[in-house]
XYZ file of C-alpha atoms in Angstrom:
101
model
C -35.044 180.801 53.628
C -36.867 183.870 52.399
C -34.689 186.183 54.468
C -31.504 184.435 53.311
C -32.653 184.923 49.724
C -33.389 188.607 50.359
C -29.984 189.162 51.946
C -28.232 187.275 49.165
C -30.064 189.315 46.518
C -28.924 192.526 48.208
C -25.364 191.343 48.922
C -24.366 188.410 46.663
C -20.843 188.318 48.083
C -22.002 187.200 51.547
C -20.923 183.720 52.550
C -22.447 181.581 55.258
C -20.436 183.194 58.058
C -21.413 186.786 57.305
C -24.949 185.720 56.417
C -25.242 184.071 59.845
C -23.925 187.206 61.536
C -26.459 189.391 59.728
C -29.323 187.058 60.635
C -28.234 187.050 64.283
C -28.173 190.865 64.311
C -31.772 190.762 63.107
C -32.629 188.533 66.075
C -32.915 185.165 64.337
C -31.428 182.158 66.140
C -29.433 180.303 63.465
C -26.046 178.688 63.328
C -23.632 178.644 60.418
C -24.215 174.991 59.550
C -27.925 175.594 59.075
C -27.268 178.634 56.905
C -24.798 176.574 54.840
C -27.353 173.803 54.386
C -30.104 176.225 53.367
C -27.800 178.061 50.956
C -26.856 174.733 49.333
C -30.533 173.753 49.146
C -31.383 177.063 47.446
C -28.411 176.716 45.108
C -26.731 179.968 46.070
C -23.053 180.580 46.796
C -21.109 183.715 47.564
C -19.630 185.528 44.594
C -16.000 186.408 45.053
C -12.653 186.517 43.337
C -11.266 183.156 42.321
C -7.546 182.375 42.229
C -5.978 182.899 38.817
C -3.600 179.982 39.053
C -3.676 179.031 35.372
C -2.684 182.406 33.966
C 1.024 182.742 33.170
C 2.913 185.688 34.583
C 3.770 188.346 32.007
C 7.256 187.813 30.616
C 7.504 184.272 31.993
C 9.197 181.846 29.602
C 7.147 178.815 28.597
C 9.347 175.738 28.426
C 8.574 173.073 25.806
C 7.454 169.597 26.852
C 10.197 167.449 25.346
C 8.462 164.086 25.821
C 5.276 164.909 23.917
C 5.819 162.749 20.812
C 8.248 160.288 22.381
C 7.189 156.667 22.742
C 8.641 155.289 25.967
C 9.128 151.574 25.357
C 12.138 150.449 27.390
C 13.486 150.783 30.955
C 15.739 153.747 31.765
C 14.739 155.588 28.590
C 13.359 158.576 30.532
C 14.565 159.785 33.912
C 13.207 162.388 36.285
C 14.705 164.408 39.113
C 13.144 166.043 42.140
C 14.698 169.162 43.644
C 12.343 169.528 46.591
C 14.003 171.263 49.549
C 12.938 170.566 53.106
C 14.364 172.834 55.781
C 15.498 170.949 58.903
C 13.450 171.457 62.028
C 15.289 173.094 64.941
C 15.127 169.928 67.055
C 16.734 167.912 64.245
C 19.649 170.229 63.561
C 21.757 169.111 66.538
C 21.121 165.375 66.242
C 23.256 162.959 64.290
C 21.915 159.951 62.511
C 23.343 156.582 63.474
C 26.271 155.652 61.225
C 26.434 159.092 59.555
C 29.423 160.639 61.447
């Protein structure tokens, strides 16, 4: 644990895989799972870039949410549509469904 802490202090961006590789180069017999467990026990985690998924792209239009102050109190008052596209698999492209000629 001391050596893991020393390596992490020197290189805080090392995760369990690279930490394991560095320990093996030094001649210590450890596997990645043990290094992961010890890193969790010590409360350390690799520092790295996180995905910026909540930042809007520059110039992207922000559409208003039209249902914000609407009270939905009856059936068929609000509808939704799904435009998900699923590409056909190559093995499905030549087959016909029963009754769909």
